[in-house]
Short mmCIF file of C-alpha atoms and ligand atoms in Angstrom, two decimals:
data_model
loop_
_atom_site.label_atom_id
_atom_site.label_comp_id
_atom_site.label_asym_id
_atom_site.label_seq_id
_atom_site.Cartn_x
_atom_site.Cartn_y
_atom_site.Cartn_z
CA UNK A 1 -15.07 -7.23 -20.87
CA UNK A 2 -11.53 -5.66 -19.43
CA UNK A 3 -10.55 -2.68 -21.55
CA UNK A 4 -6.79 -2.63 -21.60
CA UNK A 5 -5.72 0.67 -22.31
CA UNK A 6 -1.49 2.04 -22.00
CA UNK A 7 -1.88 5.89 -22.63
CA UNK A 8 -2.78 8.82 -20.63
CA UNK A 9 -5.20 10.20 -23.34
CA UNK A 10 -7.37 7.11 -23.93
CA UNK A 11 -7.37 7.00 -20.48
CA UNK A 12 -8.70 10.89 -19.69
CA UNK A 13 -11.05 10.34 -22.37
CA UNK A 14 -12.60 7.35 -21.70
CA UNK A 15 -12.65 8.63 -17.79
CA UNK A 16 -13.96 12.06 -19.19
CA UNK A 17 -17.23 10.41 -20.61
CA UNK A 18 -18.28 8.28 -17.85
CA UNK A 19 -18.08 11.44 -15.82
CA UNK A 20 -19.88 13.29 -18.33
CA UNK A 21 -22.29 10.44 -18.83
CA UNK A 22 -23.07 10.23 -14.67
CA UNK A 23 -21.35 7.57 -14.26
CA UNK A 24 -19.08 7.27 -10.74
CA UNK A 25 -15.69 6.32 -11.43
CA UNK A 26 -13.34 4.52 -8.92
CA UNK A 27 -9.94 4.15 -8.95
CA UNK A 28 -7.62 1.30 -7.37
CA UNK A 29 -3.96 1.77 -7.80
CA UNK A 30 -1.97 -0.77 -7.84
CA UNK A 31 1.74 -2.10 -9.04
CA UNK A 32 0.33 -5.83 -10.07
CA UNK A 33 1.05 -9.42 -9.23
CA UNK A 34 -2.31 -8.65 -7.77
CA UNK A 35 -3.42 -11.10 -4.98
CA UNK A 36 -6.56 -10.98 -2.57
CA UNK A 37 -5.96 -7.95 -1.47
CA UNK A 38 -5.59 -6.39 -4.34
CA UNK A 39 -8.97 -7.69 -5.45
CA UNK A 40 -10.69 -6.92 -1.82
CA UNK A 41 -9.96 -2.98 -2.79
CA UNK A 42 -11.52 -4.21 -6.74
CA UNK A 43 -14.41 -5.30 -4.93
CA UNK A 44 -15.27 -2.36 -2.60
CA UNK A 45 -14.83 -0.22 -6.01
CA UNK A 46 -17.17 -2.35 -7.84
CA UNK A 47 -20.07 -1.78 -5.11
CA UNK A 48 -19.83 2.02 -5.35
CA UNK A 49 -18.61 3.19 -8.50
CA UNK A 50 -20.36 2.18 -12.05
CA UNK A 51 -16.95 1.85 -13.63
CA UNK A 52 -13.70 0.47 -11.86
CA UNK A 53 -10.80 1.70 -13.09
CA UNK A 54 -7.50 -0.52 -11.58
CA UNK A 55 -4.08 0.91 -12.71
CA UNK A 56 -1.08 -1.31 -13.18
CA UNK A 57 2.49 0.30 -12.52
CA UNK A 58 5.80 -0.66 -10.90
CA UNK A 59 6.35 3.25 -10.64
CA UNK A 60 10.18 3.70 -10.34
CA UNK A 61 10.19 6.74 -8.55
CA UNK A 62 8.93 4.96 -5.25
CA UNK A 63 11.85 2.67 -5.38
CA UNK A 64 15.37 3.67 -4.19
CA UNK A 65 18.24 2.95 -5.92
CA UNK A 66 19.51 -0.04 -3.96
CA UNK A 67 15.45 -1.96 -4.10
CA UNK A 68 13.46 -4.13 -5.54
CA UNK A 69 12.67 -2.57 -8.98
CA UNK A 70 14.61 -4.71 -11.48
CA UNK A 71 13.28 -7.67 -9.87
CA UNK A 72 9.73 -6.51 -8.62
CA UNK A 73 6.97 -9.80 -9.54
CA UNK A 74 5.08 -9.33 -12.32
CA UNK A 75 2.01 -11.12 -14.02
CA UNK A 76 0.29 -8.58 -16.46
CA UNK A 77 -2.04 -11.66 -18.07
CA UNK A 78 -2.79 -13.35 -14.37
CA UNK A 79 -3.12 -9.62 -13.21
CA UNK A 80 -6.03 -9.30 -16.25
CA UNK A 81 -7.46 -12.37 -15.65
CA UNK A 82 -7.99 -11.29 -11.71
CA UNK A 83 -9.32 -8.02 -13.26
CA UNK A 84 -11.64 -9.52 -15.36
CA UNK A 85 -13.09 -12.12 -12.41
CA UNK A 86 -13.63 -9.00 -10.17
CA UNK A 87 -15.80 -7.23 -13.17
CA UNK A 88 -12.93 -4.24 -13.41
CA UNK A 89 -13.79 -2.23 -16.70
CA UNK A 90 -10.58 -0.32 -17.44
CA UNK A 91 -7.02 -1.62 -16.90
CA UNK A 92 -4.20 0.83 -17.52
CA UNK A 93 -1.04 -0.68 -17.39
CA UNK A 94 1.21 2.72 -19.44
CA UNK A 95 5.44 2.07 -19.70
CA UNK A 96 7.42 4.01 -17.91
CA UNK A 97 8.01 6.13 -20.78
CA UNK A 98 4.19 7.36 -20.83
CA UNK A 99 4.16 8.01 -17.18
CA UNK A 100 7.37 9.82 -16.59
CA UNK A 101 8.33 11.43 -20.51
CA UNK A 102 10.85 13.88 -18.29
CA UNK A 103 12.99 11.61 -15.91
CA UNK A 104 13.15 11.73 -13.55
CA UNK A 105 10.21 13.77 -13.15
CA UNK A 106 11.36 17.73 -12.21
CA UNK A 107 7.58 18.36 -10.54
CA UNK A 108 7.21 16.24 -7.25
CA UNK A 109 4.55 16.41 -5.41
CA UNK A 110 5.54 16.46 -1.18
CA UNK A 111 3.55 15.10 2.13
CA UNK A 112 6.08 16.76 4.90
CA UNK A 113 6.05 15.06 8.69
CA UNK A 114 3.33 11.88 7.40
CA UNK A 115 6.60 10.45 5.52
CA UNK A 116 9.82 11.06 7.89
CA UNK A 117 9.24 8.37 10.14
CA UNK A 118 8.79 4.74 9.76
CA UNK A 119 8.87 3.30 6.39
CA UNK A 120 10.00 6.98 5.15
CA UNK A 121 13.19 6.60 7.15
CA UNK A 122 14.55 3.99 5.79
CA UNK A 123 13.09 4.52 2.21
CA UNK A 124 13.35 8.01 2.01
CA UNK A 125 12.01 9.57 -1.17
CA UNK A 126 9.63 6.51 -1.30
CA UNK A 127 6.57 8.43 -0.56
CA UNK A 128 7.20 11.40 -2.72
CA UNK A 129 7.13 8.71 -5.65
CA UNK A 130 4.05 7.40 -4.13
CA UNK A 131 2.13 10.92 -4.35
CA UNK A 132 3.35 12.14 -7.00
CA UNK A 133 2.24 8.87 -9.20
CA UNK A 134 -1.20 9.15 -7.18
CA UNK A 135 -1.52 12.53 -8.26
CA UNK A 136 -1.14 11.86 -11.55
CA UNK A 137 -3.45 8.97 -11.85
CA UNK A 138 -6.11 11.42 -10.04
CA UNK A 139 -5.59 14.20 -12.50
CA UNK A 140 -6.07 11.82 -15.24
CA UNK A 141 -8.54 10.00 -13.93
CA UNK A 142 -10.33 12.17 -11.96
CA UNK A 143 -12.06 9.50 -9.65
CA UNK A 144 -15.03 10.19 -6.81
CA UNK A 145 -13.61 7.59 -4.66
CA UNK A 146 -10.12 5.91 -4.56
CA UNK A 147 -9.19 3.03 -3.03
CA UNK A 148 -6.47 1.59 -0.94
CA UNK A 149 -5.38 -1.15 1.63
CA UNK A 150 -4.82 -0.54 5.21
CA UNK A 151 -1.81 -2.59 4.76
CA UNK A 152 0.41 0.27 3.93
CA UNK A 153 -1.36 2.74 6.71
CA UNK A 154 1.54 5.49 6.48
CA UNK A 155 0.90 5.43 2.24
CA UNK A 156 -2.70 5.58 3.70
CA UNK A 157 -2.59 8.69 6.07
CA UNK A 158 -0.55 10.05 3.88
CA UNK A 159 -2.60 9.88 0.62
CA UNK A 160 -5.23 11.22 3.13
CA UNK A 161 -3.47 14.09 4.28
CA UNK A 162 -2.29 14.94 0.50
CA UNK A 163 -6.09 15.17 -0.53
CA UNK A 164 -7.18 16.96 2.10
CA UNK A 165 -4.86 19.94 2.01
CA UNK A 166 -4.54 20.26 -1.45
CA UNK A 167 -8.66 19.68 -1.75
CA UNK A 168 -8.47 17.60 -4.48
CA UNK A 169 -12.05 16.07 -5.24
CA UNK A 170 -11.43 12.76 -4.12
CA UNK A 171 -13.16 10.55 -1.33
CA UNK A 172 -10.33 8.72 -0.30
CA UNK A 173 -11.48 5.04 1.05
CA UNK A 174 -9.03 2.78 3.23
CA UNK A 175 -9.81 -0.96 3.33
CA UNK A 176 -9.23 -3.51 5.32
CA UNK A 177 -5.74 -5.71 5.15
CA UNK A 178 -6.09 -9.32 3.83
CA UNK A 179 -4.33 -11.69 5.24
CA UNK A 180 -2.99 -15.85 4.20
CA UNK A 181 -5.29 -18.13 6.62
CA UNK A 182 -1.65 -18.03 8.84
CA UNK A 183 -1.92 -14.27 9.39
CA UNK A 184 0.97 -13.31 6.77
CA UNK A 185 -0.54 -10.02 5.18
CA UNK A 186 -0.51 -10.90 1.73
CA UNK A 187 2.23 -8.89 -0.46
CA UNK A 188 3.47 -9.18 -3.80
CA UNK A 189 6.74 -9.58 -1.91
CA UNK A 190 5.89 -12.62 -0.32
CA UNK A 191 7.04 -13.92 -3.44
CA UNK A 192 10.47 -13.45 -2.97
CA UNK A 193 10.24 -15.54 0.11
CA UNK A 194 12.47 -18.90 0.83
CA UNK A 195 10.62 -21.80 1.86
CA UNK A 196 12.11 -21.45 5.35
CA UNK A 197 11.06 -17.66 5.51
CA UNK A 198 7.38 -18.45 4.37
CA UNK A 199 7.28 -20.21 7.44
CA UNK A 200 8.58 -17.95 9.99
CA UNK A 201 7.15 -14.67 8.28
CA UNK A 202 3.45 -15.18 10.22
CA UNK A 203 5.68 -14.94 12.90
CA UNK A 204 4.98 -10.90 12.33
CA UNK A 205 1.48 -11.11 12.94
CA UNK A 206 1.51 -13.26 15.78
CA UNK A 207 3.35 -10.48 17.54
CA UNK A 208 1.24 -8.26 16.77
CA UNK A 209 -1.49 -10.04 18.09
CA UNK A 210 0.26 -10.52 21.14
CA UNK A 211 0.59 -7.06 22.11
CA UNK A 212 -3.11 -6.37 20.85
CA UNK A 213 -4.06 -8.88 23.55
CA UNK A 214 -2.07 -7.39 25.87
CA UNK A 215 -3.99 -4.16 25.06
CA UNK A 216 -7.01 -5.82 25.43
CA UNK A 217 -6.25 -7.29 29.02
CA UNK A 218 -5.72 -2.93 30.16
CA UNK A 219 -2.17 -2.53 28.97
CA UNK A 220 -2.25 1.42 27.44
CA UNK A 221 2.17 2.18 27.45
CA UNK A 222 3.14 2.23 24.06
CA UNK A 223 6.83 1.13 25.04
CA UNK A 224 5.23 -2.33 26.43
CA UNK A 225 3.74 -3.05 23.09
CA UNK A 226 6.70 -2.41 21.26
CA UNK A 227 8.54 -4.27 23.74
CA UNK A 228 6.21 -7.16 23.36
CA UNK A 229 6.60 -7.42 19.19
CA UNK A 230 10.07 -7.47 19.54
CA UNK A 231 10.92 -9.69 22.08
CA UNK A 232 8.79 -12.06 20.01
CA UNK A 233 10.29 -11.26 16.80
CA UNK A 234 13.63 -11.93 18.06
CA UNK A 235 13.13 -15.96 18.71
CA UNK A 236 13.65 -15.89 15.01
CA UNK A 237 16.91 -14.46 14.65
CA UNK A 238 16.45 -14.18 11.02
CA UNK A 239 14.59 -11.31 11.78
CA UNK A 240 16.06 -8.17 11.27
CA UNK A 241 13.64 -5.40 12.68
CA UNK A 242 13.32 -2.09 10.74
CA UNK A 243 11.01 -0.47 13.54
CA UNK A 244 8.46 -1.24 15.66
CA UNK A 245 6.39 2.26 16.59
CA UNK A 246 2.42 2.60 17.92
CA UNK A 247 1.30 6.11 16.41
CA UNK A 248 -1.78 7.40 15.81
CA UNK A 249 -2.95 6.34 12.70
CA UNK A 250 -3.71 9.53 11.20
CA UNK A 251 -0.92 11.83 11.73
CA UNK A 252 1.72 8.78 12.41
CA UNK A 253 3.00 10.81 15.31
CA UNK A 254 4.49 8.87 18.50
CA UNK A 255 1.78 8.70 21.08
CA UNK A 256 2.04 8.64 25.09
CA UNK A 257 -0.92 6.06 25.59
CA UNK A 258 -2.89 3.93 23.31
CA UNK A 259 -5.91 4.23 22.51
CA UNK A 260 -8.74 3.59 19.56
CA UNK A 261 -6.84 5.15 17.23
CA UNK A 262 -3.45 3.90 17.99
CA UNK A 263 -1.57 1.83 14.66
CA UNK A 264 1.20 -0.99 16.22
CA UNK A 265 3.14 -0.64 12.63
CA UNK A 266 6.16 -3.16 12.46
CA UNK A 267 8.63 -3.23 8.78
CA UNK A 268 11.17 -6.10 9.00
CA UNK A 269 13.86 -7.82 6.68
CA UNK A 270 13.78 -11.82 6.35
CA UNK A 271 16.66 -12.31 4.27
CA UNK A 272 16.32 -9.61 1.59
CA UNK A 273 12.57 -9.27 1.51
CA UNK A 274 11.32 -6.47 3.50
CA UNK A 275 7.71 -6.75 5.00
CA UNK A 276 5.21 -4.33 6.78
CA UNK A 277 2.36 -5.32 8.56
CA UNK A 278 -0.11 -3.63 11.38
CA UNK A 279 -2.76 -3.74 13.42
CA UNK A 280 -5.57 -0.60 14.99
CA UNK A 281 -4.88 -1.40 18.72
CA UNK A 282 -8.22 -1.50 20.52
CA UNK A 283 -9.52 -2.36 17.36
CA UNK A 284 -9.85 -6.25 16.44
CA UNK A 285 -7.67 -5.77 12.79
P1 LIG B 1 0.81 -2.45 -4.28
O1 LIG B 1 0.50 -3.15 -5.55
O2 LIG B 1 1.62 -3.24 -3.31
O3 LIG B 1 1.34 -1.05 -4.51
O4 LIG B 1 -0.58 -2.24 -3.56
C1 LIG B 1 -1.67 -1.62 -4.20
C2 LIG B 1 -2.78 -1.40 -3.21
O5 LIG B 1 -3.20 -2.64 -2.67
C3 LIG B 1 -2.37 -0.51 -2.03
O6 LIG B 1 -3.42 0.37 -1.70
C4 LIG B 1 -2.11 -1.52 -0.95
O7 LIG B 1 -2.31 -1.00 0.35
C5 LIG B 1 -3.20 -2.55 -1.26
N1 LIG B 1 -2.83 -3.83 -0.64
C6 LIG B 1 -1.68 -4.54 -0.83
N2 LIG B 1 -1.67 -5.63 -0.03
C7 LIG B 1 -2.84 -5.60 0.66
C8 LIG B 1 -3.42 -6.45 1.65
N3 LIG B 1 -2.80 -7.53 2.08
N4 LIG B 1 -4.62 -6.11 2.14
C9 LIG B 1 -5.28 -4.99 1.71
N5 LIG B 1 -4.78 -4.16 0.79
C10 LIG B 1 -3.58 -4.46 0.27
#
């Protein structure tokens, strides 16, 4: 049985006795219209943590003001019935009004460097929404592990970074991006794809892939695997490329030569649905 619960108290409370109880509590994070890879990070809690808390929010402060918000998918009863197939135990799905009673919100929590590049350039003040609403959810919460997909690696390294220099007592776990069967990382945004676009947007991974292979055959400059995605990309002129970067995967800098730990990260437009999508080059992701 799914516990549905919309306020911050019941919430700390009921989070506040299964800690005091023993119990390990993990948290998953997301903003619904979940999907499989919502429900891969559902599972992974449910292995380790006796209860599974999953938190439903289309938080407005990681939205600028010319995005998505207004028109973001939602599915709150699909969303509980995924919830309840995975065995989650809590669902929190507050209003806006709970989260944020001051808004916009005068305390903001900040990740400097992780969030100027990449997504954070073109989005800026995105990941400031995203840490601040993590925060909270932690503090109320107070979860021993957290979990979150590899999909969005710079929200990733960033959480990452947050926890570990403010020490907050979290473990935080990555997991691994789920893809459609035609390489398309699944997104609630996928959604808002045209029929036309849902068939060139695999198009993304298959660049990727390209440039992994090229890795694989020896290749080690950056600039050739960036080179490589986008002269792919662009047989599709419907493309329109936001970047295309390798960094290392923890502190997002711009690295000389790949290795292990390099992320190929690639955020593009088709139409007015912007996607992200990545791979660990050297690694088989
Ligand atoms: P969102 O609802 O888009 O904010 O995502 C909530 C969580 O699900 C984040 O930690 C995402 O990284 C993760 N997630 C979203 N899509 C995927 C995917 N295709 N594979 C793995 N994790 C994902």
């Amino acid at each position: 049985m799914v516990e549905i619960v919309e306020t911050k108290s019941a919430l700390r409370a009921r989070a506040d006795a299964a800690r005091a109880a023993g119990q390990r509590v993990g948290l998953v994070p997301t903003m619904g219209f979940l999907h499989e890879g919502h429900r891969s990070l559902m599972q992974a809690a449910r292995r380790a943590c006796d209860v599974v808390i999953v938190t439903i929010f289309v938080n407005p402060m990681q939205f600028g003001p010319n995005e998505d918000l207004d028109r973001y998918p939602r599915d709150l009863d699909g969303d509980l019935d995924a919830c309840r197939a995975e065995g989650v135990d809590i669902v929190f799905a507050p209003s806006i009004r709970e989260m944020y009673p001051r808004e916009p919100s005068t305390t903001v929590v900040h990740v400097a460097e992780l969030t100027t590049g990449l997504c954070g350039e073109s989005r800026p003040g995105h990941f400031d929404g995203v840490t601040t609403i993590v925060t909270k959810l932690f503090a109320i919460t107070g979860p021993c592990h957290a979990y979150f997909g590899r999909k969005d690696a710079q929200q990733l390294a960033v959480i990452t970074r947050m926890v570990d220099e403010l020490d907050l007592p979290v473990t935080v776990v990555g997991c691994p991006l789920v893809r459609e069967s035609d390489g398309l990382a699944l997104s609630s945004r996928n959604a808002y794809l045209s029929a036309e676009h849902r068939t060139i947007a695999p198009q993304i991974h298959a660049a990727l892939c390209l440039a992994a292979d090229a890795v694989a055959a020896g290749e080690t400059d950056p600039r050739r695997a960036v080179d490589i995605v986008r002269a792919h990309l662009r047989q599709w002129p419907d493309f329109s490329i936001d970047y295309v970067a390798c960094v290392d995967s923890a502190t997002l800098q711009a690295v000389d030569q790949i290795d292990a730990d390099t992320l190929l990260a690639v955020a593009v437009r088709l139409g007015s649905t912007r996607l992200i999508d990545n791979v660990l080059l050297g690694a088989s992701s």
